[in-house]
Amino acid sequence: MIGNYFKTTLRSLLKNRAYSFLNIAGLATGIACASLIFLWVQDELTFNHNFEKRDNLYTIYENQTYEGKMSTFHATPGPMAKAIKAEIPEIKNIARTGGTNNLLFSLGEKTINEEGSYADPEIFSMLKMPFVHGDITNAFTELHSVVINATMARKFFGDSDPVGKTLKINNEQDYTVTGVFTDLPKNSTFKFQWLAPLANIDHKMPWMMEWSANWTLTYVELVSSANVNGVNKKLQHYLASKNNGTKTECFLFGMNDWNLHDNFVNGKMDGGRIEYVRLFSIIAFIILIIACINFMNLSTARSEKRAKEVGVRKVMGAGKGKLIAQFIGEAIVMSFIAVFIAIGFMYIILPSFNNLVQKELSINISEPLHLTYLVSIGVVTGLLAGSYPAFYLSSFNPIAVLKSMKLPTGAGFIREGLVVIQFSISIILIVGTIIIYQQIQHVKNRDLGYNKNDLIYVSTQGKLSAHFESIYQQLKQSGVVEDASLSDFPVLQIWKNTDNYSWEGKQPAQNPLISFENVSSQFVRTMGMKLASGRDFYPNSSLDSNSVIINEALAKQMGKQGHVGAIIRNVGNKSYEIAGIVKDFLYNDMYAVSAPLVLYNNPTGTDVLSIHIKRNVNLQDALVKIGAIVKANNPGYPFEYKFMDDDFDQIFKTEALTGKLAGVFASLAILISCLGLFGLAAYTAERRIKEIGIRKVLGASVAGLTGLLSKDFLKLVGISCLIAFPVAWWALNNWLQNYQYRITINWMVFAAAGILAMLIALATVSFQAVKAALSNPVNSLRNE
Amino acid sequence: MLSLQHISKYYQVSGLKNFVLNDLSLEIDQGEFVSIMGPSGSGKSSLLNIIGMLDEPSEGYHYFAGHAVHQLKEKQRSALYKQYIGFVFQAYHLIDELTVYENIETPLIYQDFKGAERKAMVADILDRFNIVGKKDLFPAQLSGGQQQLVGIARALIAKPKLLLADEPTGNLNSKQGEEIMELFRKLNKEDGVTIIQVTHSEKNAEYGSRIINLLDGKIESSKQL
Ligand SMILES: Nc1ncnc2c1ncn2[C@@H]1O[C@H](COP(=O)(O)OP(=O)(O)O)[C@@H](O)[C@H]1O
Ligand SMILES: [Mg+2]
């Protein structure tokens, strides 16, 4: 029996090649596209799954209160780990890291900057890191030991076992390689290429031992039986006892939430990447549904041609059940053909998709999860797409069908409804693409308060900072540099902050978090910032050691004291005179207004050298000249620079990706919908061929007939607009609420999306309509 | 074999009952060969469809092989139908996507015959109808007469007791028509198949053992030959 069905299916597919192509291509595109998204989703959902103990691993976060609102931070005091390990029995293991460091490693002539961390040795067993070489238990018995990952080992030592060999760090200290671990997967929170004992930097500075200084990241492994809420209770006010009554609270943040739930609002978990995972999953399903709708629509349209077959089969004794089984079976055959084609598509598209989403996703058919997915998607889309045509076809009264060779009408309405759904979704996606793009551009074109273009920065390794004066002179003489300066951070991200500033008239309840940064005297000029009042720093920083420049936001906070010449005091109650007020500029949060900030004229110990290249010089030449100067003054270190505007673009990575994907999905949704529309138009034209013939004989023009045939479809697109516009407005208005600095939605966007959809639909439909209108009426009338 | 009592069939057209069959009663015995004649629109096809259980009467009683058809559920009716009845159409109604062989085989599939059995039965009937050489052709590759032959072979493949034929020769020339009639006669005489055919041709009607004339949904005359 199945053989008999397959024969009719395959022969009828081959007989109607164009139809089959539209049907299968649409479905394959939908499946490929949805599957790529699901690959991405899988990657996001399995973040950190390489760590076996992930269910018991946590990191400690702090909620600090400023201006009555809680802000969440990752850094913790250095002594905390040891203390809580001793006091809280549920803690099985605890390890700290010093965050991420980019250090220069050298072996002979070979020098490479590598990112890694200083960490406590317990980290190895907590993360259960597999070692290729060396011994996990004795890795950190010596202070100057380092474990490196396989990639880094290969770079320095080729394929040989490097254990026992030495690498020089920062041209200063030799470290012995004590182990090589397998590279961490890309979808893991930890990105370190190397680990060295935290003891190398711990206790180096007196403040590192203080309970009031947050600088380590603390990782905790609980015993499996531990009650997390219980441990959190103990941690909540733990710091108050150590740090004279601080209001700062601590809590455990579970590894399983690190990737997807990393956003905190007023101390509470509030979304994060999970929102994008949800959004994209929904989009994937929508695309699948659009593709299925196509399939249903084209199948029911074509079914009118198969009316006779259904009638005959019924007269031959086929029951309803058997016919339903036949048509669903056919749909499943088609959907599996589509699945195979989709797999082919995916192999072709995957590299560019990986490039787009910055991941290394791969399809692995032999993996049970992927195989199950592919099989079930074939079955489910087959069922979904085949069920309506199946029930529709099998319900015909055989005599009526055989007598007229036509089907009872009624499917038309449902078909039109499905087209409306498809186009509504497409229009929503078009509007979404445009508005996301506008919002990103809106923020990108925002006046930052400084000039991010032609601005590069390098980190001040080795003697860079110490030799700044001579470097500066040479840079200025090179003729390619506008200005240069030192600072703690690149200007986009200023991560030093405190609420311990005071001034005359400051209210006890007033404790805004104030950022501060040490800079060299050229900073304001180099960045192209503007002073609202007062003066810039003196070139000689020692003459300026009691002066600060604040921003307008802080001046506003200080109220009456927010003027040049006023006094502001820091933690040690040291007084500074406000020498100048710089106009607000944006850092950290590009969507918000700028936060209060203090600049010190104090270049010692700064980590970043920013160089503003002259506008009209050749960038490549300039970089060569600058590189030569920097290297000459800092021998032994490579010249590695970053462009500030690249960093700036990086900030919008997620939004830009969302925008790009929305664009891709919108195009696909339109494409698939048009495939369906094309098929439907062909079908309508075919069904009305006799009417067209008669009208032509009666004198109708080609243009008139084209209009007649296209009109109904355009009406459907019109209805889709009416449905799509409010939904799109609502969804995007909601999305925009996430951003303080945002566009207002313009009605023009809706008009543009509507017109675009109309034009595309018209182009699709009119092709068929014109073809039908041009056909010779004698042929069509004779055939009837 | 079958008995229709006070059968009526009507369609509601703007509230009015439009009678196609009007209080019609008819008995047909096993082994009869009945020809139904009458002007176009007199209800011949409707009568045949009701006898064949493809359609239901609006009123009346319908007995078939000892069953009260008017009381049966759809499933039971279809089982009865599959077991007893074969249908031949004026327009042949072969499935275009299937070959001659596959078209003939289709009813067996729906009646759950095993593969080997089906093979034997189809081979047998192909042989009997002298169309073995055509078995791999598609309907479009056959002449009208050949197509109707396939249609009849398909109707007979499951060995029905009753063959219903609605203008089986309507699309054929008179020579082809005669061949089909000879075949019917042989089936009726030698295999004992009861046949009811609708025809416009006096000559073809006379192959039967009884001629029934329909007019306006009623039996105008019935003549035993
Ligand atoms: N579905 C229907 N709705 C309304 N009238 C119908 C329908 N089917 C058949 N008829 C009418 O029933 C009458 C008899 O039809 P039919 O049995 O096909 O006649 P015959 O086969 O004798 O030419 C015709 O007048 C036809 O118009
Ligand atoms: Mg008729």
JSON list of C-alpha atoms in Angstrom, two decimals, chain A residues 145-237:
[
{"chain": "A", "resi": 145, "resn": "SER", "atom": "CA", "xyz": [54.65, 28.01, 37.77]},
{"chain": "A", "resi": 146, "resn": "VAL", "atom": "CA", "xyz": [52.21, 28.35, 34.91]},
{"chain": "A", "resi": 147, "resn": "VAL", "atom": "CA", "xyz": [49.82, 25.96, 33.19]},
{"chain": "A", "resi": 148, "resn": "ILE", "atom": "CA", "xyz": [48.92, 26.70, 29.60]},
{"chain": "A", "resi": 149, "resn": "ASN", "atom": "CA", "xyz": [46.36, 25.39, 27.17]},
{"chain": "A", "resi": 150, "resn": "ALA", "atom": "CA", "xyz": [47.15, 23.13, 24.24]},
{"chain": "A", "resi": 151, "resn": "THR", "atom": "CA", "xyz": [46.97, 25.92, 21.66]},
{"chain": "A", "resi": 152, "resn": "MET", "atom": "CA", "xyz": [49.39, 28.10, 23.57]},
{"chain": "A", "resi": 153, "resn": "ALA", "atom": "CA", "xyz": [51.69, 25.12, 24.13]},
{"chain": "A", "resi": 154, "resn": "ARG", "atom": "CA", "xyz": [51.73, 24.44, 20.41]},
{"chain": "A", "resi": 155, "resn": "LYS", "atom": "CA", "xyz": [52.60, 28.06, 19.65]},
{"chain": "A", "resi": 156, "resn": "PHE", "atom": "CA", "xyz": [55.69, 27.97, 21.84]},
{"chain": "A", "resi": 157, "resn": "PHE", "atom": "CA", "xyz": [56.75, 24.34, 21.95]},
{"chain": "A", "resi": 158, "resn": "GLY", "atom": "CA", "xyz": [55.24, 22.67, 18.90]},
{"chain": "A", "resi": 159, "resn": "ASP", "atom": "CA", "xyz": [54.15, 19.13, 19.60]},
{"chain": "A", "resi": 160, "resn": "SER", "atom": "CA", "xyz": [56.68, 18.39, 22.32]},
{"chain": "A", "resi": 161, "resn": "ASP", "atom": "CA", "xyz": [55.81, 18.11, 26.00]},
{"chain": "A", "resi": 162, "resn": "PRO", "atom": "CA", "xyz": [56.62, 21.51, 27.54]},
{"chain": "A", "resi": 163, "resn": "VAL", "atom": "CA", "xyz": [56.40, 20.48, 31.19]},
{"chain": "A", "resi": 164, "resn": "GLY", "atom": "CA", "xyz": [59.54, 21.67, 33.00]},
{"chain": "A", "resi": 165, "resn": "LYS", "atom": "CA", "xyz": [60.42, 24.27, 30.36]},
{"chain": "A", "resi": 166, "resn": "THR", "atom": "CA", "xyz": [60.24, 27.97, 31.17]},
{"chain": "A", "resi": 167, "resn": "LEU", "atom": "CA", "xyz": [58.42, 30.94, 29.71]},
{"chain": "A", "resi": 168, "resn": "LYS", "atom": "CA", "xyz": [59.34, 34.52, 30.58]},
{"chain": "A", "resi": 169, "resn": "ILE", "atom": "CA", "xyz": [56.40, 36.71, 31.60]},
{"chain": "A", "resi": 170, "resn": "ASN", "atom": "CA", "xyz": [56.54, 40.44, 30.86]},
{"chain": "A", "resi": 171, "resn": "ASN", "atom": "CA", "xyz": [60.26, 40.18, 30.16]},
{"chain": "A", "resi": 172, "resn": "GLU", "atom": "CA", "xyz": [60.80, 40.00, 33.91]},
{"chain": "A", "resi": 173, "resn": "GLN", "atom": "CA", "xyz": [60.25, 36.66, 35.52]},
{"chain": "A", "resi": 174, "resn": "ASP", "atom": "CA", "xyz": [60.74, 33.09, 34.35]},
{"chain": "A", "resi": 175, "resn": "TYR", "atom": "CA", "xyz": [57.77, 30.77, 34.98]},
{"chain": "A", "resi": 176, "resn": "THR", "atom": "CA", "xyz": [58.05, 26.99, 34.76]},
{"chain": "A", "resi": 177, "resn": "VAL", "atom": "CA", "xyz": [55.39, 25.25, 32.72]},
{"chain": "A", "resi": 178, "resn": "THR", "atom": "CA", "xyz": [53.90, 22.61, 35.03]},
{"chain": "A", "resi": 179, "resn": "GLY", "atom": "CA", "xyz": [50.97, 21.49, 32.94]},
{"chain": "A", "resi": 180, "resn": "VAL", "atom": "CA", "xyz": [49.06, 21.69, 29.68]},
{"chain": "A", "resi": 181, "resn": "PHE", "atom": "CA", "xyz": [45.27, 21.57, 29.70]},
{"chain": "A", "resi": 182, "resn": "THR", "atom": "CA", "xyz": [42.96, 20.92, 26.77]},
{"chain": "A", "resi": 183, "resn": "ASP", "atom": "CA", "xyz": [41.50, 24.10, 25.30]},
{"chain": "A", "resi": 184, "resn": "LEU", "atom": "CA", "xyz": [38.27, 25.18, 26.91]},
{"chain": "A", "resi": 185, "resn": "PRO", "atom": "CA", "xyz": [35.33, 25.05, 24.50]},
{"chain": "A", "resi": 186, "resn": "LYS", "atom": "CA", "xyz": [34.25, 28.32, 22.96]},
{"chain": "A", "resi": 187, "resn": "ASN", "atom": "CA", "xyz": [30.94, 28.27, 24.75]},
{"chain": "A", "resi": 188, "resn": "SER", "atom": "CA", "xyz": [32.44, 28.49, 28.19]},
{"chain": "A", "resi": 189, "resn": "THR", "atom": "CA", "xyz": [32.53, 31.56, 30.42]},
{"chain": "A", "resi": 190, "resn": "PHE", "atom": "CA", "xyz": [36.22, 31.06, 31.18]},
{"chain": "A", "resi": 191, "resn": "LYS", "atom": "CA", "xyz": [38.43, 32.23, 28.34]},
{"chain": "A", "resi": 192, "resn": "PHE", "atom": "CA", "xyz": [41.88, 31.91, 29.95]},
{"chain": "A", "resi": 193, "resn": "GLN", "atom": "CA", "xyz": [44.76, 30.53, 27.90]},
{"chain": "A", "resi": 194, "resn": "TRP", "atom": "CA", "xyz": [46.97, 30.18, 30.96]},
{"chain": "A", "resi": 195, "resn": "LEU", "atom": "CA", "xyz": [46.74, 30.07, 34.75]},
{"chain": "A", "resi": 196, "resn": "ALA", "atom": "CA", "xyz": [49.42, 31.02, 37.27]},
{"chain": "A", "resi": 197, "resn": "PRO", "atom": "CA", "xyz": [49.26, 31.00, 41.09]},
{"chain": "A", "resi": 198, "resn": "LEU", "atom": "CA", "xyz": [47.32, 33.95, 42.49]},
{"chain": "A", "resi": 199, "resn": "ALA", "atom": "CA", "xyz": [49.99, 34.13, 45.21]},
{"chain": "A", "resi": 200, "resn": "ASN", "atom": "CA", "xyz": [52.13, 35.96, 42.64]},
{"chain": "A", "resi": 201, "resn": "ILE", "atom": "CA", "xyz": [49.98, 39.04, 42.94]},
{"chain": "A", "resi": 202, "resn": "ASP", "atom": "CA", "xyz": [48.13, 38.44, 46.23]},
{"chain": "A", "resi": 203, "resn": "HIS", "atom": "CA", "xyz": [49.59, 40.43, 49.17]},
{"chain": "A", "resi": 204, "resn": "LYS", "atom": "CA", "xyz": [51.67, 42.52, 46.73]},
{"chain": "A", "resi": 205, "resn": "MET", "atom": "CA", "xyz": [49.83, 45.67, 47.79]},
{"chain": "A", "resi": 206, "resn": "PRO", "atom": "CA", "xyz": [48.64, 46.39, 51.33]},
{"chain": "A", "resi": 207, "resn": "TRP", "atom": "CA", "xyz": [45.06, 47.11, 50.16]},
{"chain": "A", "resi": 208, "resn": "MET", "atom": "CA", "xyz": [44.73, 43.62, 48.74]},
{"chain": "A", "resi": 209, "resn": "MET", "atom": "CA", "xyz": [44.32, 42.29, 52.26]},
{"chain": "A", "resi": 210, "resn": "GLU", "atom": "CA", "xyz": [41.63, 44.79, 53.20]},
{"chain": "A", "resi": 211, "resn": "TRP", "atom": "CA", "xyz": [37.99, 43.84, 53.49]},
{"chain": "A", "resi": 212, "resn": "SER", "atom": "CA", "xyz": [36.97, 47.13, 51.89]},
{"chain": "A", "resi": 213, "resn": "ALA", "atom": "CA", "xyz": [38.80, 46.57, 48.60]},
{"chain": "A", "resi": 214, "resn": "ASN", "atom": "CA", "xyz": [37.12, 44.42, 45.97]},
{"chain": "A", "resi": 215, "resn": "TRP", "atom": "CA", "xyz": [39.51, 42.89, 43.48]},
{"chain": "A", "resi": 216, "resn": "THR", "atom": "CA", "xyz": [39.26, 39.10, 43.33]},
{"chain": "A", "resi": 217, "resn": "LEU", "atom": "CA", "xyz": [36.60, 36.98, 41.72]},
{"chain": "A", "resi": 218, "resn": "THR", "atom": "CA", "xyz": [35.59, 34.25, 44.15]},
{"chain": "A", "resi": 219, "resn": "TYR", "atom": "CA", "xyz": [34.38, 30.85, 42.90]},
{"chain": "A", "resi": 220, "resn": "VAL", "atom": "CA", "xyz": [32.66, 28.39, 45.21]},
{"chain": "A", "resi": 221, "resn": "GLU", "atom": "CA", "xyz": [31.88, 24.69, 45.00]},
{"chain": "A", "resi": 222, "resn": "LEU", "atom": "CA", "xyz": [29.13, 23.61, 47.36]},
{"chain": "A", "resi": 223, "resn": "VAL", "atom": "CA", "xyz": [28.66, 20.06, 48.60]},
{"chain": "A", "resi": 224, "resn": "SER", "atom": "CA", "xyz": [25.88, 18.45, 46.53]},
{"chain": "A", "resi": 225, "resn": "SER", "atom": "CA", "xyz": [23.56, 18.27, 49.52]},
{"chain": "A", "resi": 226, "resn": "ALA", "atom": "CA", "xyz": [23.90, 21.97, 50.30]},
{"chain": "A", "resi": 227, "resn": "ASN", "atom": "CA", "xyz": [20.87, 24.20, 50.56]},
{"chain": "A", "resi": 228, "resn": "VAL", "atom": "CA", "xyz": [21.73, 27.20, 48.40]},
{"chain": "A", "resi": 229, "resn": "ASN", "atom": "CA", "xyz": [19.24, 29.47, 50.13]},
{"chain": "A", "resi": 230, "resn": "GLY", "atom": "CA", "xyz": [20.77, 28.55, 53.46]},
{"chain": "A", "resi": 231, "resn": "VAL", "atom": "CA", "xyz": [24.25, 29.45, 52.27]},
{"chain": "A", "resi": 232, "resn": "ASN", "atom": "CA", "xyz": [22.95, 32.68, 50.76]},
{"chain": "A", "resi": 233, "resn": "LYS", "atom": "CA", "xyz": [21.43, 33.62, 54.13]},
{"chain": "A", "resi": 234, "resn": "LYS", "atom": "CA", "xyz": [24.82, 33.20, 55.74]},
{"chain": "A", "resi": 235, "resn": "LEU", "atom": "CA", "xyz": [26.48, 35.24, 53.01]},
{"chain": "A", "resi": 236, "resn": "GLN", "atom": "CA", "xyz": [23.94, 38.03, 52.79]},
{"chain": "A", "resi": 237, "resn": "HIS", "atom": "CA", "xyz": [25.19, 40.17, 55.66]}
]
